[in-house]
PDB file of C-alpha atoms in Angstrom:
ATOM      1  CA  MET A   1      -9.728   9.307 -18.729  1.00  0.00           C
ATOM      2  CA  PHE A   2      -8.101   7.220 -21.218  1.00  0.00           C
ATOM      3  CA  TYR A   3      -5.551   5.323 -19.160  1.00  0.00           C
ATOM      4  CA  LYS A   4      -2.263   5.686 -20.849  1.00  0.00           C
ATOM      5  CA  THR A   5      -0.598   3.016 -18.815  1.00  0.00           C
ATOM      6  CA  MET A   6      -2.666   0.387 -21.127  1.00  0.00           C
ATOM      7  CA  THR A   7      -2.248   0.612 -24.738  1.00  0.00           C
ATOM      8  CA  TYR A   8      -2.416  -3.096 -25.035  1.00  0.00           C
ATOM      9  CA  CYS A   9      -5.071  -5.545 -24.453  1.00  0.00           C
ATOM     10  CA  PRO A  10      -4.522  -7.966 -22.187  1.00  0.00           C
ATOM     11  CA  GLU A  11      -6.148 -11.358 -23.839  1.00  0.00           C
ATOM     12  CA  CYS A  12      -4.557 -10.829 -27.084  1.00  0.00           C
ATOM     13  CA  GLY A  13      -2.550  -7.978 -27.476  1.00  0.00           C
ATOM     14  CA  HIS A  14      -4.234  -6.144 -29.970  1.00  0.00           C
ATOM     15  CA  PRO A  15      -3.763  -2.348 -29.866  1.00  0.00           C
ATOM     16  CA  LEU A  16      -6.405  -0.488 -27.335  1.00  0.00           C
ATOM     17  CA  GLU A  17      -8.528   2.592 -28.477  1.00  0.00           C
ATOM     18  CA  LYS A  18     -10.675   4.940 -26.597  1.00  0.00           C
ATOM     19  CA  LYS A  19     -14.390   3.984 -26.588  1.00  0.00           C
ATOM     20  CA  PHE A  20     -17.165   6.144 -24.883  1.00  0.00           C
ATOM     21  CA  LEU A  21     -19.252   4.416 -22.309  1.00  0.00           C
ATOM     22  CA  GLU A  22     -22.372   5.281 -21.027  1.00  0.00           C
ATOM     23  CA  HIS A  23     -21.520   6.542 -17.297  1.00  0.00           C
ATOM     24  CA  GLU A  24     -17.627   5.735 -17.310  1.00  0.00           C
ATOM     25  CA  GLY A  25     -16.404   7.792 -19.960  1.00  0.00           C
ATOM     26  CA  ASP A  26     -13.661   7.301 -22.846  1.00  0.00           C
ATOM     27  CA  ILE A  27     -11.954   3.606 -21.419  1.00  0.00           C
ATOM     28  CA  PRO A  28      -9.638   1.416 -23.632  1.00  0.00           C
ATOM     29  CA  TYR A  29     -11.382  -0.835 -25.999  1.00  0.00           C
ATOM     30  CA  CYS A  30     -10.520  -3.912 -27.753  1.00  0.00           C
ATOM     31  CA  SER A  31     -11.732  -4.060 -31.161  1.00  0.00           C
ATOM     32  CA  GLN A  32     -10.585  -7.534 -31.604  1.00  0.00           C
ATOM     33  CA  CYS A  33     -12.119  -9.069 -28.208  1.00  0.00           C
ATOM     34  CA  GLU A  34     -15.288  -6.903 -28.580  1.00  0.00           C
ATOM     35  CA  SER A  35     -14.501  -6.005 -25.102  1.00  0.00           C
ATOM     36  CA  PHE A  36     -13.598  -2.778 -22.433  1.00  0.00           C
ATOM     37  CA  ARG A  37     -10.680  -2.862 -20.880  1.00  0.00           C
ATOM     38  CA  PHE A  38     -10.919  -1.257 -17.362  1.00  0.00           C
ATOM     39  CA  PRO A  39      -7.028  -0.320 -15.810  1.00  0.00           C
ATOM     40  CA  VAL A  40      -5.385  -2.584 -14.124  1.00  0.00           C
ATOM     41  CA  PHE A  41      -3.083  -1.797 -10.831  1.00  0.00           C
ATOM     42  CA  ASN A  42      -1.725  -3.588  -8.369  1.00  0.00           C
ATOM     43  CA  THR A  43      -2.814  -3.711  -4.498  1.00  0.00           C
ATOM     44  CA  ALA A  44      -0.544  -3.517  -1.376  1.00  0.00           C
ATOM     45  CA  ILE A  45      -1.222  -3.208   2.065  1.00  0.00           C
ATOM     46  CA  SER A  46       0.964  -0.655   4.970  1.00  0.00           C
ATOM     47  CA  ALA A  47       0.370  -0.644   8.116  1.00  0.00           C
ATOM     48  CA  ILE A  48       1.354   1.630  11.397  1.00  0.00           C
ATOM     49  CA  LEU A  49       2.674  -0.645  14.178  1.00  0.00           C
ATOM     50  CA  PHE A  50       2.047   0.276  17.502  1.00  0.00           C
ATOM     51  CA  ASN A  51       2.941  -1.728  20.322  1.00  0.00           C
ATOM     52  CA  GLU A  52       0.843  -2.948  22.803  1.00  0.00           C
ATOM     53  CA  THR A  53       0.203   0.350  25.130  1.00  0.00           C
ATOM     54  CA  HIS A  54      -0.025   2.039  22.162  1.00  0.00           C
ATOM     55  CA  ASP A  55       2.618   4.531  23.160  1.00  0.00           C
ATOM     56  CA  LYS A  56       5.166   3.749  20.464  1.00  0.00           C
ATOM     57  CA  ILE A  57       4.547   2.949  16.982  1.00  0.00           C
ATOM     58  CA  LEU A  58       7.522   1.065  15.058  1.00  0.00           C
ATOM     59  CA  LEU A  59       8.879   2.536  12.054  1.00  0.00           C
ATOM     60  CA  ILE A  60      11.671   0.760   9.301  1.00  0.00           C
ATOM     61  CA  LYS A  61      13.927   1.519   6.637  1.00  0.00           C
ATOM     62  CA  GLN A  62      14.294  -0.449   3.955  1.00  0.00           C
ATOM     63  CA  TYR A  63      16.341  -0.727   0.380  1.00  0.00           C
ATOM     64  CA  ASN A  64      18.803   1.290   1.486  1.00  0.00           C
ATOM     65  CA  MET A  65      16.663   4.427   2.029  1.00  0.00           C
ATOM     66  CA  PRO A  66      17.799   6.981   4.283  1.00  0.00           C
ATOM     67  CA  GLN A  67      14.288   7.400   5.570  1.00  0.00           C
ATOM     68  CA  HIS A  68      11.678   5.716   7.924  1.00  0.00           C
ATOM     69  CA  ILE A  69       8.801   4.902   6.512  1.00  0.00           C
ATOM     70  CA  LEU A  70       5.817   2.155   7.080  1.00  0.00           C
ATOM     71  CA  LEU A  71       5.988  -1.328   6.736  1.00  0.00           C
ATOM     72  CA  ALA A  72       4.170  -2.026   3.423  1.00  0.00           C
ATOM     73  CA  GLY A  73       4.265  -4.892   0.647  1.00  0.00           C
ATOM     74  CA  TYR A  74       1.772  -6.573  -1.828  1.00  0.00           C
ATOM     75  CA  VAL A  75      -1.261  -8.809  -1.792  1.00  0.00           C
ATOM     76  CA  SER A  76      -1.177 -12.173  -3.107  1.00  0.00           C
ATOM     77  CA  GLN A  77      -3.593 -12.950  -5.150  1.00  0.00           C
ATOM     78  CA  GLY A  78      -6.512 -14.927  -3.632  1.00  0.00           C
ATOM     79  CA  GLU A  79      -5.540 -13.430  -0.081  1.00  0.00           C
ATOM     80  CA  ASN A  80      -7.550 -10.804   1.075  1.00  0.00           C
ATOM     81  CA  ALA A  81      -5.648  -7.332   2.866  1.00  0.00           C
ATOM     82  CA  GLU A  82      -6.130  -8.354   6.167  1.00  0.00           C
ATOM     83  CA  ALA A  83      -4.577 -11.602   5.715  1.00  0.00           C
ATOM     84  CA  THR A  84      -1.462  -9.785   3.928  1.00  0.00           C
ATOM     85  CA  VAL A  85      -0.964  -7.355   6.697  1.00  0.00           C
ATOM     86  CA  ALA A  86      -0.260 -10.219   8.963  1.00  0.00           C
ATOM     87  CA  ARG A  87       2.036 -12.260   7.047  1.00  0.00           C
ATOM     88  CA  GLU A  88       3.906  -9.387   5.981  1.00  0.00           C
ATOM     89  CA  ILE A  89       4.448  -8.253   9.186  1.00  0.00           C
ATOM     90  CA  ASN A  90       5.322 -11.380  10.496  1.00  0.00           C
ATOM     91  CA  GLU A  91       7.876 -12.060   7.277  1.00  0.00           C
ATOM     92  CA  GLU A  92       9.622  -8.697   7.351  1.00  0.00           C
ATOM     93  CA  LEU A  93       9.698  -8.511  11.322  1.00  0.00           C
ATOM     94  CA  GLY A  94       8.684 -11.826  12.896  1.00  0.00           C
ATOM     95  CA  LEU A  95       5.753 -10.314  14.675  1.00  0.00           C
ATOM     96  CA  THR A  96       2.387 -11.515  15.548  1.00  0.00           C
ATOM     97  CA  VAL A  97      -0.572  -9.528  14.899  1.00  0.00           C
ATOM     98  CA  LYS A  98      -2.793  -9.055  18.185  1.00  0.00           C
ATOM     99  CA  SER A  99      -5.514  -6.584  16.636  1.00  0.00           C
ATOM    100  CA  LEU A 100      -6.176  -4.155  12.962  1.00  0.00           C
ATOM    101  CA  THR A 101      -7.940  -1.158  12.084  1.00  0.00           C
ATOM    102  CA  PHE A 102      -8.774   0.102   9.005  1.00  0.00           C
ATOM    103  CA  ASN A 103      -7.168   3.321   8.477  1.00  0.00           C
ATOM    104  CA  ALA A 104      -7.372   4.834   4.627  1.00  0.00           C
ATOM    105  CA  THR A 105      -6.938   3.671   1.452  1.00  0.00           C
ATOM    106  CA  LYS A 106      -4.861   6.060  -1.581  1.00  0.00           C
ATOM    107  CA  TYR A 107      -3.402   4.886  -5.085  1.00  0.00           C
ATOM    108  CA  TYR A 108       0.166   4.921  -4.812  1.00  0.00           C
ATOM    109  CA  GLU A 109       1.281   6.539  -8.866  1.00  0.00           C
ATOM    110  CA  ARG A 110       4.538   5.493  -8.450  1.00  0.00           C
ATOM    111  CA  SER A 111       4.070   2.093  -8.199  1.00  0.00           C
ATOM    112  CA  ASN A 112       0.455   1.696 -10.137  1.00  0.00           C
ATOM    113  CA  SER A 113      -1.097   0.648  -6.465  1.00  0.00           C
ATOM    114  CA  LEU A 114      -4.169   0.646  -4.599  1.00  0.00           C
ATOM    115  CA  MET A 115      -2.626   1.140  -0.902  1.00  0.00           C
ATOM    116  CA  ILE A 116      -4.889   0.464   2.219  1.00  0.00           C
ATOM    117  CA  ASN A 117      -3.869   1.082   5.111  1.00  0.00           C
ATOM    118  CA  PHE A 118      -4.673  -0.680   8.746  1.00  0.00           C
ATOM    119  CA  ALA A 119      -3.676   0.749  12.322  1.00  0.00           C
ATOM    120  CA  VAL A 120      -2.272  -2.522  13.818  1.00  0.00           C
ATOM    121  CA  THR A 121      -1.491  -3.740  17.293  1.00  0.00           C
ATOM    122  CA  VAL A 122       1.602  -6.052  17.357  1.00  0.00           C
ATOM    123  CA  THR A 123       3.096  -8.468  19.577  1.00  0.00           C
ATOM    124  CA  GLY A 124       6.314 -10.239  20.314  1.00  0.00           C
ATOM    125  CA  ASP A 125       9.752  -9.291  19.801  1.00  0.00           C
ATOM    126  CA  VAL A 126      11.253  -7.781  16.748  1.00  0.00           C
ATOM    127  CA  ASN A 127      13.601 -10.132  14.456  1.00  0.00           C
ATOM    128  CA  PRO A 128      13.476  -8.084  11.006  1.00  0.00           C
ATOM    129  CA  ASN A 129      14.152 -10.453   8.024  1.00  0.00           C
ATOM    130  CA  TYR A 130      16.711  -8.973   5.209  1.00  0.00           C
ATOM    131  CA  GLU A 131      14.271  -7.019   3.894  1.00  0.00           C
ATOM    132  CA  ILE A 132      14.466  -4.454   6.671  1.00  0.00           C
ATOM    133  CA  ASP A 133      18.050  -2.550   6.872  1.00  0.00           C
ATOM    134  CA  ASP A 134      16.838  -0.699  10.330  1.00  0.00           C
ATOM    135  CA  TRP A 135      13.357  -0.277  12.156  1.00  0.00           C
ATOM    136  CA  ASP A 136      13.258   1.658  16.325  1.00  0.00           C
ATOM    137  CA  TRP A 137       9.936   2.205  17.803  1.00  0.00           C
ATOM    138  CA  PHE A 138       9.171   6.016  18.615  1.00  0.00           C
ATOM    139  CA  SER A 139       6.832   7.464  20.775  1.00  0.00           C
ATOM    140  CA  ILE A 140       3.780   8.977  18.296  1.00  0.00           C
ATOM    141  CA  ALA A 141       5.319  12.827  18.920  1.00  0.00           C
ATOM    142  CA  GLU A 142       8.357  10.911  17.326  1.00  0.00           C
ATOM    143  CA  ALA A 143       6.903   9.148  14.941  1.00  0.00           C
ATOM    144  CA  LYS A 144       4.787  12.218  13.528  1.00  0.00           C
ATOM    145  CA  ARG A 145       8.719  14.049  13.405  1.00  0.00           C
ATOM    146  CA  THR A 146      10.650  10.877  11.620  1.00  0.00           C
ATOM    147  CA  ILE A 147       8.546   9.908   8.913  1.00  0.00           C
ATOM    148  CA  LYS A 148       9.222  10.275   6.013  1.00  0.00           C
ATOM    149  CA  ASP A 149       8.249  13.929   5.110  1.00  0.00           C
ATOM    150  CA  GLY A 150       5.666  14.489   2.132  1.00  0.00           C
ATOM    151  CA  SER A 151       5.116  10.257   1.832  1.00  0.00           C
ATOM    152  CA  LEU A 152       2.359   8.572   1.650  1.00  0.00           C
ATOM    153  CA  ALA A 153       3.281   7.002   5.082  1.00  0.00           C
ATOM    154  CA  GLU A 154       3.177  10.236   6.233  1.00  0.00           C
ATOM    155  CA  GLN A 155      -0.027  10.918   4.945  1.00  0.00           C
ATOM    156  CA  PHE A 156      -1.168   7.552   6.766  1.00  0.00           C
ATOM    157  CA  LEU A 157      -0.036   8.324   9.670  1.00  0.00           C
ATOM    158  CA  LEU A 158      -0.831  11.484  10.002  1.00  0.00           C
ATOM    159  CA  GLU A 159      -4.533  10.627   8.967  1.00  0.00           C
ATOM    160  CA  PHE A 160      -4.625   7.955  11.332  1.00  0.00           C
ATOM    161  CA  LEU A 161      -3.426  10.012  14.488  1.00  0.00           C
ATOM    162  CA  ALA A 162      -6.168  12.997  13.882  1.00  0.00           C
ATOM    163  CA  LYS A 163      -8.784  10.771  14.303  1.00  0.00           C
ATOM    164  CA  ILE A 164      -7.612   8.812  18.102  1.00  0.00           C
TER     165      ILE A 164
END
């Protein structure tokens, strides 16, 4: 597959061309740098937030969107995904991570991001920052009905709940 999003070399700016690489297929290639340029994408986390008794899930609304979703955020350079989860939850909601479990990863084309999802038990009182328009705790059944239909957040939530 030749990646449409990469048309120029990120090192020198020269136009990339398709070049076959054994075991990989057609890969963007810079003839000036004489290097293959594999796709570049963002890395982000999302989190299914459980209360300490695991009977409620916190869903948020943000960016003036009417639907409830999971908390998410980008991984900063040099940061691992687990640290990002703790940072984002604390920054956006004022909560502390008590424990976390990896759930799944999915590529999200709209933002060219690899999303890494975790199920997280949180403690503390919700104190949202400016990024959160609204939030609420929902029973597991309510969360399944309330989360944005057809969203990546819904896929992550349903996939995790099917495992428990």
